[in-house]
CSV table of C-alpha atoms in Angstrom, one decimal:
chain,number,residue,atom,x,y,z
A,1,UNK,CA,0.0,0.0,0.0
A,2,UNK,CA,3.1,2.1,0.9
A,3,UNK,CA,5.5,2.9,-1.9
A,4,UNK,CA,9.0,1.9,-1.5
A,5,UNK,CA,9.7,5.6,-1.6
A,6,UNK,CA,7.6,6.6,1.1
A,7,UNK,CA,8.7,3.6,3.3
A,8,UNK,CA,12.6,5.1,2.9
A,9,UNK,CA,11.4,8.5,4.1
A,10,UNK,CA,9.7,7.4,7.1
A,11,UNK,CA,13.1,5.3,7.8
A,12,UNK,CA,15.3,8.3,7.3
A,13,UNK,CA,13.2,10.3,9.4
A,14,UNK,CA,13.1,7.7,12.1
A,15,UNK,CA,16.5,7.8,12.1
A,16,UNK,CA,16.6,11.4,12.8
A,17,UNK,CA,14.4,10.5,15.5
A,18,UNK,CA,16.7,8.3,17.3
A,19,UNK,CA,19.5,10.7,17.6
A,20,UNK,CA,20.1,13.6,19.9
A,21,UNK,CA,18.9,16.0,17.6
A,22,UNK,CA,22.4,16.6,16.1
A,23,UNK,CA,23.1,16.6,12.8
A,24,UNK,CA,23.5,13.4,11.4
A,25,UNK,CA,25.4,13.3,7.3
A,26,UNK,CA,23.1,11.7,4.5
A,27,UNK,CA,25.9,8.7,4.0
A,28,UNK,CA,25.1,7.4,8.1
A,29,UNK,CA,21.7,7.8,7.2
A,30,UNK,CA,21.8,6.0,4.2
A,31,UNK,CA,24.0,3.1,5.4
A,32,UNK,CA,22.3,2.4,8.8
A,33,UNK,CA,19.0,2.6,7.3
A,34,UNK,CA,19.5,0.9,4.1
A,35,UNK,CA,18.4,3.1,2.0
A,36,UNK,CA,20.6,3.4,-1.9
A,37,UNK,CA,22.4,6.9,-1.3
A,38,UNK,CA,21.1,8.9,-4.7
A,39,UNK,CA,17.7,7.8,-3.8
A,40,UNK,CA,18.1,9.3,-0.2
A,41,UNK,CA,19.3,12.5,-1.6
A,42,UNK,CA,15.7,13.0,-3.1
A,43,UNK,CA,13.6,11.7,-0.8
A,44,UNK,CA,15.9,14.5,1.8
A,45,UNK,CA,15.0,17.2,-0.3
A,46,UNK,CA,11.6,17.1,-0.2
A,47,UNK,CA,11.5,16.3,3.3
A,48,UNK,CA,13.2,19.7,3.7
A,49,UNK,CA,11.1,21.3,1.3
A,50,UNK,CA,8.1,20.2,3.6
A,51,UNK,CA,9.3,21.3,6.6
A,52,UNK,CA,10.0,18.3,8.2
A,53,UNK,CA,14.1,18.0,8.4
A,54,UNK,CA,16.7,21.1,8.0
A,55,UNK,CA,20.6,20.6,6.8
A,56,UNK,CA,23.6,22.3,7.0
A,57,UNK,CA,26.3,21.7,4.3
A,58,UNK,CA,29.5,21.2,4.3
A,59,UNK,CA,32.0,19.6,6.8
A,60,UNK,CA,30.1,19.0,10.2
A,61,UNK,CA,27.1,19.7,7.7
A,62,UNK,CA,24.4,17.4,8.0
A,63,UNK,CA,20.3,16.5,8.2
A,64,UNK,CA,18.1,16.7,11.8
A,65,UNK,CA,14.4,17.2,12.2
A,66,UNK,CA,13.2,20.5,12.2
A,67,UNK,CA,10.4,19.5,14.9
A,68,UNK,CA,9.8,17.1,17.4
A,69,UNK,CA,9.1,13.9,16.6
A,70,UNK,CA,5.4,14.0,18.7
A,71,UNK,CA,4.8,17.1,16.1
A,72,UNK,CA,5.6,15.2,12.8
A,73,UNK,CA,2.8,12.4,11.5
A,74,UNK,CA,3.5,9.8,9.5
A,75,UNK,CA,1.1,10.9,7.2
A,76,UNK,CA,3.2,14.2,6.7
A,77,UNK,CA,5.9,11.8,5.5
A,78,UNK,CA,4.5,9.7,3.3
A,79,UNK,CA,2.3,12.3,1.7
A,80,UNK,CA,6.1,13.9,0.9
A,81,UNK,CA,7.2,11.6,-2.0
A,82,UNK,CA,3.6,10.0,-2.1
A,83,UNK,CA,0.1,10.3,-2.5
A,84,UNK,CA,-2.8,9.3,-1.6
A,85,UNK,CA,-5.5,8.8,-4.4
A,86,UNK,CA,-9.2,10.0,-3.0
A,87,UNK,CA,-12.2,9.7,-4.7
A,88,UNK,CA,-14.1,12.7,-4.5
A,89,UNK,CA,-16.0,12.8,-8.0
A,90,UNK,CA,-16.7,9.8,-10.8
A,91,UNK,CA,-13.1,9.3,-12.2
A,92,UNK,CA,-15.3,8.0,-15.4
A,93,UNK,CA,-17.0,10.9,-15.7
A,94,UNK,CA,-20.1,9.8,-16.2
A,95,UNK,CA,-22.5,12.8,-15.6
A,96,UNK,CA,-25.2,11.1,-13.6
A,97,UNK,CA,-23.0,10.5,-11.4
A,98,UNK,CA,-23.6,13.8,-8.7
A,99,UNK,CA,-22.3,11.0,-5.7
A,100,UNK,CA,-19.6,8.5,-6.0
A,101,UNK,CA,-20.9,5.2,-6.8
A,102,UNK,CA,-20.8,2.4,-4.2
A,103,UNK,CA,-17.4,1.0,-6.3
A,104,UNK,CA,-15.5,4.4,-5.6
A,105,UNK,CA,-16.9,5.1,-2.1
A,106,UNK,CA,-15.0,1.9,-1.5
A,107,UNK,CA,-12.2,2.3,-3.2
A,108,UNK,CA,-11.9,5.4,-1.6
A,109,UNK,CA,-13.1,4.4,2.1
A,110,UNK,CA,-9.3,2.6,1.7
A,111,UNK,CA,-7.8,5.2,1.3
A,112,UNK,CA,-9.5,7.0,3.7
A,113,UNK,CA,-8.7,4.5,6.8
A,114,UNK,CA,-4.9,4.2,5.4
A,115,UNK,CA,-5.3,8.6,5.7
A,116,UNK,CA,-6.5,8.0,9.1
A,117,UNK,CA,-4.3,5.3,10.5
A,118,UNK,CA,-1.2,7.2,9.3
A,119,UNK,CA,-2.6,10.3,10.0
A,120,UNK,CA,-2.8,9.5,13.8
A,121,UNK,CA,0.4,8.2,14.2
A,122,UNK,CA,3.7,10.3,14.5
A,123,UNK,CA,6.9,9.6,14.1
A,124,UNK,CA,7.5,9.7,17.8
A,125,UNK,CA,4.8,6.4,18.1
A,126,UNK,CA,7.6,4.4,15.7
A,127,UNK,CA,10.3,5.2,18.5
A,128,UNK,CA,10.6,2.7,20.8
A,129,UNK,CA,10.7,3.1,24.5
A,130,UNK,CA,14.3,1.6,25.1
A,131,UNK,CA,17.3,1.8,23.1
A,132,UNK,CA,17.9,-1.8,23.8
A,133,UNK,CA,15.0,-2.5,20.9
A,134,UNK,CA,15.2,-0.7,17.3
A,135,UNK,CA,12.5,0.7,14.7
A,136,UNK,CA,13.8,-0.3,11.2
A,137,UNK,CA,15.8,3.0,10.8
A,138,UNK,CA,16.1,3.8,14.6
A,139,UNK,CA,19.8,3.7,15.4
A,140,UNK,CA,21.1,1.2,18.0
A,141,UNK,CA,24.3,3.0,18.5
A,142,UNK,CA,24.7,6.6,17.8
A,143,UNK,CA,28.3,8.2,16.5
A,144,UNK,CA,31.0,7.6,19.4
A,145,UNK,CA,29.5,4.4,20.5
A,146,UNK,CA,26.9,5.6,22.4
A,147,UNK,CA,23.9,3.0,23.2
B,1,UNK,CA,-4.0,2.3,-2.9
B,2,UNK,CA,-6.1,-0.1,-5.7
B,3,UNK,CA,-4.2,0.2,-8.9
B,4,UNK,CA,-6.0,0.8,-12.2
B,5,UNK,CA,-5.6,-3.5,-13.0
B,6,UNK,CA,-7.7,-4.3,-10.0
B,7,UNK,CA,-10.3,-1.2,-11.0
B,8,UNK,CA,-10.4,-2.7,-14.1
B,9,UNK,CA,-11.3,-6.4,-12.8
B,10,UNK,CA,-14.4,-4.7,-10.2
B,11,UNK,CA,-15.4,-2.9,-12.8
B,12,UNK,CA,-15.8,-5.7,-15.4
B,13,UNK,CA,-17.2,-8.0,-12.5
B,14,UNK,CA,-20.1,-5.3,-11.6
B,15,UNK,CA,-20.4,-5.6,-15.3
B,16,UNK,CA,-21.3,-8.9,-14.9
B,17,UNK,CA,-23.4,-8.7,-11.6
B,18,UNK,CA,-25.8,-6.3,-13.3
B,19,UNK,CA,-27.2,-8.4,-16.1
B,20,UNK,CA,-29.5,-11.4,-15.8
B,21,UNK,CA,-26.4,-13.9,-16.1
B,22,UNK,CA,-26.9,-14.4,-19.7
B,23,UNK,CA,-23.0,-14.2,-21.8
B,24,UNK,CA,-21.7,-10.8,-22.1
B,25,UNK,CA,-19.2,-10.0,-24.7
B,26,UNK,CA,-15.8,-8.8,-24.3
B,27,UNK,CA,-16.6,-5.8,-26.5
B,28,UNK,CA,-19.6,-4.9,-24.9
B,29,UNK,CA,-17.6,-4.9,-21.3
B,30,UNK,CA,-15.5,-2.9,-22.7
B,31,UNK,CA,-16.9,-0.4,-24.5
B,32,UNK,CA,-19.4,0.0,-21.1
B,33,UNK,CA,-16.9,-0.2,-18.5
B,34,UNK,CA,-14.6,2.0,-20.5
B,35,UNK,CA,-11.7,-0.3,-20.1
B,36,UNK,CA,-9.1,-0.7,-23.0
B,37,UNK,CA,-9.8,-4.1,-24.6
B,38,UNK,CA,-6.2,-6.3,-24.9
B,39,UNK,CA,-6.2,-4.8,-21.4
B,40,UNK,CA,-9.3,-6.4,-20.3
B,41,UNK,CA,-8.7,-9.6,-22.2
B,42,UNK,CA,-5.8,-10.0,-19.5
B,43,UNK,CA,-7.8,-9.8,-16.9
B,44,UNK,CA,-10.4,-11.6,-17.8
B,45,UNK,CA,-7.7,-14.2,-18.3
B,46,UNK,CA,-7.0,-13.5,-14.6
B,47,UNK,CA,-10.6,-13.7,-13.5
B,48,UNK,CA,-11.5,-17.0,-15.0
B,49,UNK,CA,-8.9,-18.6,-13.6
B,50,UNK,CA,-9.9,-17.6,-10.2
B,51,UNK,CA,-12.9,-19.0,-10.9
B,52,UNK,CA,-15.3,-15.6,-10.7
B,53,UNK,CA,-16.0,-15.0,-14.1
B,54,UNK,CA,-17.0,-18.2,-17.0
B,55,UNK,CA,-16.5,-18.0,-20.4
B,56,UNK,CA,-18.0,-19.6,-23.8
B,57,UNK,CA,-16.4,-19.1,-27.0
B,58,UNK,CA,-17.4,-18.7,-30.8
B,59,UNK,CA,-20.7,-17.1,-31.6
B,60,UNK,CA,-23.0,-15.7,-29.1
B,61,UNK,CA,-20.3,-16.7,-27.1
B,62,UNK,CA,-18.8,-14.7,-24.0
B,63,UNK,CA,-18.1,-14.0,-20.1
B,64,UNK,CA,-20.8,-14.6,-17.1
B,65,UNK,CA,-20.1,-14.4,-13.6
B,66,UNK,CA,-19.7,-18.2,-12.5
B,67,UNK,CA,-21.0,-17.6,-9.0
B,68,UNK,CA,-23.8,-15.5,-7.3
B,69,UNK,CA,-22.5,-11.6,-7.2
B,70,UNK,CA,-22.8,-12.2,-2.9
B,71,UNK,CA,-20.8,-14.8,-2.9
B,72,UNK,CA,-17.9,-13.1,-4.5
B,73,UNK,CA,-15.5,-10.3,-2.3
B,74,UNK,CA,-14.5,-7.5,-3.5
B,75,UNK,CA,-10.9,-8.7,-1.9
B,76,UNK,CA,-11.0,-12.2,-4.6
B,77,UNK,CA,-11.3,-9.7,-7.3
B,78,UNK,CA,-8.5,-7.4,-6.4
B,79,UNK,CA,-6.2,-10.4,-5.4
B,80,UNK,CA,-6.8,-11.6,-9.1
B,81,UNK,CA,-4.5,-8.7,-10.5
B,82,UNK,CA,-3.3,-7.5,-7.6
B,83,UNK,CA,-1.4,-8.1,-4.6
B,84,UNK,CA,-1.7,-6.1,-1.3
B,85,UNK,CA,1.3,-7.0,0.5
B,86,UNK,CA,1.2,-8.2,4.3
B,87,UNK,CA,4.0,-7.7,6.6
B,88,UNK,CA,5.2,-11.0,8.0
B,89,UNK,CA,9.0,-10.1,9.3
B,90,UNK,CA,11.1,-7.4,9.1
B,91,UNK,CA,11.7,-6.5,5.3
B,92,UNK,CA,15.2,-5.2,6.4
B,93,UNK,CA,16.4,-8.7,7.3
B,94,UNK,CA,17.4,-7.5,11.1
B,95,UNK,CA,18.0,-10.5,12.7
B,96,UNK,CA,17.3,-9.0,16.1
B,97,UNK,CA,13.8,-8.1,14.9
B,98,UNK,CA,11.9,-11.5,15.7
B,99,UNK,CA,9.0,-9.2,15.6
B,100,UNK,CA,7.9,-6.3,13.8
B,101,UNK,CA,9.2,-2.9,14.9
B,102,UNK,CA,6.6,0.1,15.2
B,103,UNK,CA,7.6,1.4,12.0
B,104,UNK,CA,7.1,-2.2,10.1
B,105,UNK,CA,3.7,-3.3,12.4
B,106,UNK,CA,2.2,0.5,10.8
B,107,UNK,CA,2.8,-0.3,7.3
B,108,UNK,CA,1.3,-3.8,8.0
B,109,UNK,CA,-1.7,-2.1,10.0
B,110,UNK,CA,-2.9,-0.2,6.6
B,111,UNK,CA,-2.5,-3.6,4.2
B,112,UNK,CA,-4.8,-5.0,6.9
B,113,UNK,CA,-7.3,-2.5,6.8
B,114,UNK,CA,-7.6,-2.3,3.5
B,115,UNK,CA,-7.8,-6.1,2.9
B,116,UNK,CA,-10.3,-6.4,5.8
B,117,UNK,CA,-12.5,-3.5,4.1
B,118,UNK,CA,-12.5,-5.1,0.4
B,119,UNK,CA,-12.9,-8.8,2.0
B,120,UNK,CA,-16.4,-7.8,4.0
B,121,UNK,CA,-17.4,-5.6,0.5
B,122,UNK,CA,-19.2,-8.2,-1.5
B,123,UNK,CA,-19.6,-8.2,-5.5
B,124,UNK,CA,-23.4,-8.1,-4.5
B,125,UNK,CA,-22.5,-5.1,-2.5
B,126,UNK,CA,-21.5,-2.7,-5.5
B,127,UNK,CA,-24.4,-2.5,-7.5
B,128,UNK,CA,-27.1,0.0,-6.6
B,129,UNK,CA,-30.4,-1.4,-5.3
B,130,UNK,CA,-32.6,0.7,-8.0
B,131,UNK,CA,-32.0,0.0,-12.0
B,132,UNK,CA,-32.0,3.9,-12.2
B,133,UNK,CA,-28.4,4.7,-10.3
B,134,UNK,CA,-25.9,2.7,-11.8
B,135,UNK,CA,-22.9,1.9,-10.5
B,136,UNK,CA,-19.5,2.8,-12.4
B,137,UNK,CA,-19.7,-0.5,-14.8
B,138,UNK,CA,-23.1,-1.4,-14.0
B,139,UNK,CA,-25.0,-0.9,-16.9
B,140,UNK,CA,-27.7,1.5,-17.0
B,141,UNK,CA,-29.3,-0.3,-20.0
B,142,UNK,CA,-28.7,-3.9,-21.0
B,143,UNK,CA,-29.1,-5.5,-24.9
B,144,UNK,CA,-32.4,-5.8,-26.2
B,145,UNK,CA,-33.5,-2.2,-24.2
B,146,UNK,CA,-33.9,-3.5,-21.0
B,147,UNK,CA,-34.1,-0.9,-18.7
């Protein structure tokens, strides 16, 4: 249901998450999160461009979150490199059609409870509670061994 | 979330579920359903093999539903073309995850919704109780004038 794409964002911003709000380069993220390094470099952009991480360049440069991680959805992620599809008039244009038919009110109640179930959960809810667990993305060990 | 194959396949099958179960051409689904043809010959290639539609060839030959519209889930119809991919274990390959993290359950969470929706969504469920609404594929008219 989740494109690839998406699912790397919400890694990298995971990531993010773990740390201690310092900034953290693109090839760490990359590496501890899996995620091929070109196709992080997008996906960073446009979480930037939406707000949701902020970078420095150069040496000691690097990405962080630009909120909090209660403040952040995972919708806001996703919808960052993804979308969504609703339904909100007959994609077959037929013109009696003034209400969605009971085929697209379905199709788009989907995508209405995937809206809602990632809507209500932020990125802080993929953190777990102890370090000695790990979110796919959420570091173990943080730069200078740190647990 | 539902790709354009799987619209394709519910809209051909509420094709079906509208008429009296007489053979329907490929053509006609087609043209009503306003789905390219090869495209729906693939999957109605797809839906017979699941057993949902049945076909006769030659003359006056063509597709029917093979079972009563109730008895047929929205879910079958999508899972003919189209896969909605469960969660099992962690698509990272962390060894230490023997079970999903937060991150991993979520995207799992909004395949299950979706698949729970479409499975309690029948065929039956799709077409509109009055001859005069129609539901996108369900035909409005039928050959011979039928109303």
């Amino acid at each position: 249901m989740i494109s690839a794409t998406a699912q790397y964002a919400l890694r990298a911003v995971v990531y993010l998450a773990g740390g201690e709000n310092g900034l953290v380069s693109r090839d760490e993220i990359a590496e501890s999160t899996i995620v091929p390094r070109e196709y992080l470099s997008k996906v960073l952009v446009e979480l930037e461009a939406a707000g949701i991480v902020e970078s420095r360049r150069g040496r000691g440069g690097g990405y962080r979150l630009s909120r909090p991680a209660e403040e952040i959805t995972t919708l806001e992620v996703v919808l960052c490199v993804d979308e969504i599809p609703r339904i909100t008039e007959c994609p077959l244009g037929f013109s009696d059609h003034v209400k969605l038919c009971p085929m697209h009110k379905l199709l788009d109640d989907t995508s209405r409870l995937v809206e809602e179930t990632l809507s209500a959960t932020t990125i802080a809810d993929l953190c777990p509670d102890s370090q000695r667990s790990r979110s796919c993305g959420f570091p173990k060990k943080r730069p200078g061994g740190q647990v």
